[in-house]
Short mmCIF file of C-alpha atoms in Angstrom, two decimals:
data_model
loop_
_atom_site.label_atom_id
_atom_site.label_comp_id
_atom_site.label_asym_id
_atom_site.label_seq_id
_atom_site.Cartn_x
_atom_site.Cartn_y
_atom_site.Cartn_z
CA MET A 243 82.30 -0.59 1.69
CA LYS A 244 84.98 0.86 3.94
CA ASN A 245 88.05 2.44 2.37
CA LEU A 246 91.72 2.62 3.29
CA TRP A 247 93.33 5.79 1.99
CA PHE A 248 96.85 5.58 0.60
CA LYS A 249 99.28 8.09 -0.84
CA ALA A 250 99.51 7.98 -4.64
CA ARG A 251 103.10 6.69 -4.44
CA TYR A 252 101.80 3.33 -3.08
CA VAL A 253 99.23 2.56 -5.79
CA GLU A 254 101.54 0.66 -8.17
CA SER A 255 103.19 -1.39 -5.42
CA ILE A 256 99.78 -2.39 -4.04
CA GLN A 257 98.53 -3.36 -7.49
CA ARG A 258 101.72 -5.39 -8.09
CA GLU A 259 101.20 -7.03 -4.67
CA GLU A 260 104.58 -5.80 -3.42
CA LYS A 261 103.06 -3.68 -0.64
CA ILE A 262 101.05 -6.01 1.57
CA ASP A 263 100.59 -4.06 4.77
CA THR A 264 99.88 -0.63 6.16
CA ILE A 265 100.50 0.99 9.53
CA ARG A 266 97.57 2.93 11.00
CA ARG A 267 96.40 4.55 14.18
CA PRO A 268 94.57 2.09 16.47
CA SER A 269 90.99 1.47 15.37
CA ILE A 270 88.30 -1.12 15.80
CA ARG A 271 86.95 -0.09 12.42
CA TYR A 272 88.44 -2.99 10.42
CA GLN A 273 87.66 -6.68 10.83
CA LEU A 274 89.67 -9.77 9.93
CA GLY A 275 88.62 -11.09 6.51
CA GLU A 276 86.80 -7.89 5.60
CA ILE A 277 87.10 -6.61 2.03
CA VAL A 278 87.80 -2.88 1.81
CA GLY A 279 88.42 -0.42 -0.98
CA ALA A 280 91.87 1.12 -1.46
CA SER A 281 91.84 4.69 -2.68
CA VAL A 282 93.93 7.83 -2.88
CA GLY A 283 91.99 10.24 -0.71
CA PRO A 284 88.29 10.58 -1.49
CA ARG A 285 88.67 9.27 -5.05
CA PRO A 286 87.04 6.03 -6.24
CA PRO A 287 88.94 2.87 -5.20
CA PHE A 288 91.80 1.63 -7.36
CA ALA A 289 91.66 -1.83 -5.74
CA ARG A 290 89.83 -4.07 -3.30
CA LEU A 291 91.80 -5.61 -0.45
CA ARG A 292 91.07 -8.39 2.04
CA ILE A 293 92.28 -7.78 5.60
CA LEU A 294 94.42 -10.81 6.53
CA SER A 295 95.66 -9.75 9.96
CA ILE A 296 95.44 -6.92 12.44
CA GLU A 297 98.23 -6.60 15.00
CA SER A 298 99.30 -4.05 17.56
CA ILE A 299 102.70 -2.55 16.92
CA ARG A 300 104.80 0.16 18.50
CA LEU A 301 106.35 2.96 16.47
CA SER A 302 109.62 2.33 18.29
CA ASP A 303 109.65 -1.30 17.01
CA LEU A 304 109.70 -0.30 13.34
CA ASP A 305 112.92 -0.06 11.38
CA PRO A 306 114.12 3.54 10.85
CA VAL A 307 112.94 3.76 7.22
CA ARG A 308 109.43 2.51 8.00
CA ARG A 309 109.29 4.73 11.09
CA ARG A 310 110.00 7.81 8.92
CA GLU A 311 107.25 6.76 6.47
CA VAL A 312 104.74 6.44 9.31
CA VAL A 313 105.70 9.79 10.85
CA ASP A 314 105.43 11.35 7.38
CA CYS A 315 101.82 10.13 7.17
CA PHE A 316 100.91 10.72 10.83
CA PRO A 317 103.14 13.53 12.18
CA SER A 318 101.47 13.50 15.61
CA CYS A 319 101.10 9.72 15.94
CA GLU A 320 101.29 7.97 19.26
CA ASN A 321 103.66 5.06 19.88
CA GLU A 322 100.79 2.53 19.75
CA LEU A 323 99.73 1.65 16.20
CA ILE A 324 98.22 -1.23 14.27
CA ARG A 325 99.54 -3.09 11.25
CA LEU A 326 96.95 -4.26 8.75
CA ARG A 327 98.21 -6.98 6.45
CA PHE A 328 96.16 -7.32 3.29
CA GLN A 329 95.81 -9.29 0.08
CA LEU A 330 94.86 -7.80 -3.27
CA VAL A 331 91.45 -9.16 -4.26
CA GLU A 332 90.82 -7.08 -7.36
CA ARG A 333 92.35 -4.22 -9.34
CA VAL A 334 89.56 -1.75 -9.95
CA SER A 335 91.30 0.99 -11.94
CA ASP A 336 94.58 2.66 -12.70
CA LEU A 337 95.10 6.22 -11.53
#
């Protein structure tokens, strides 16, 4: 199973289904409808997520707060990114 890595600060909001998307560098790695693990780094997954949509997005199109979050995660990111929207399928563990 593929994994999406998240920072520890996002675990609770993902498990409460408040965080429902993530911004990533472009990749053909993920497929619509695919179920992936959600983990903090190389640790075991804390949840399983279903990919609901994959859309191209530009860094410049994000609001200033979200833009800072993305640059914090990817300091050398390009302007072209993807947004993965997901749905919580299962909580696997608490960290």
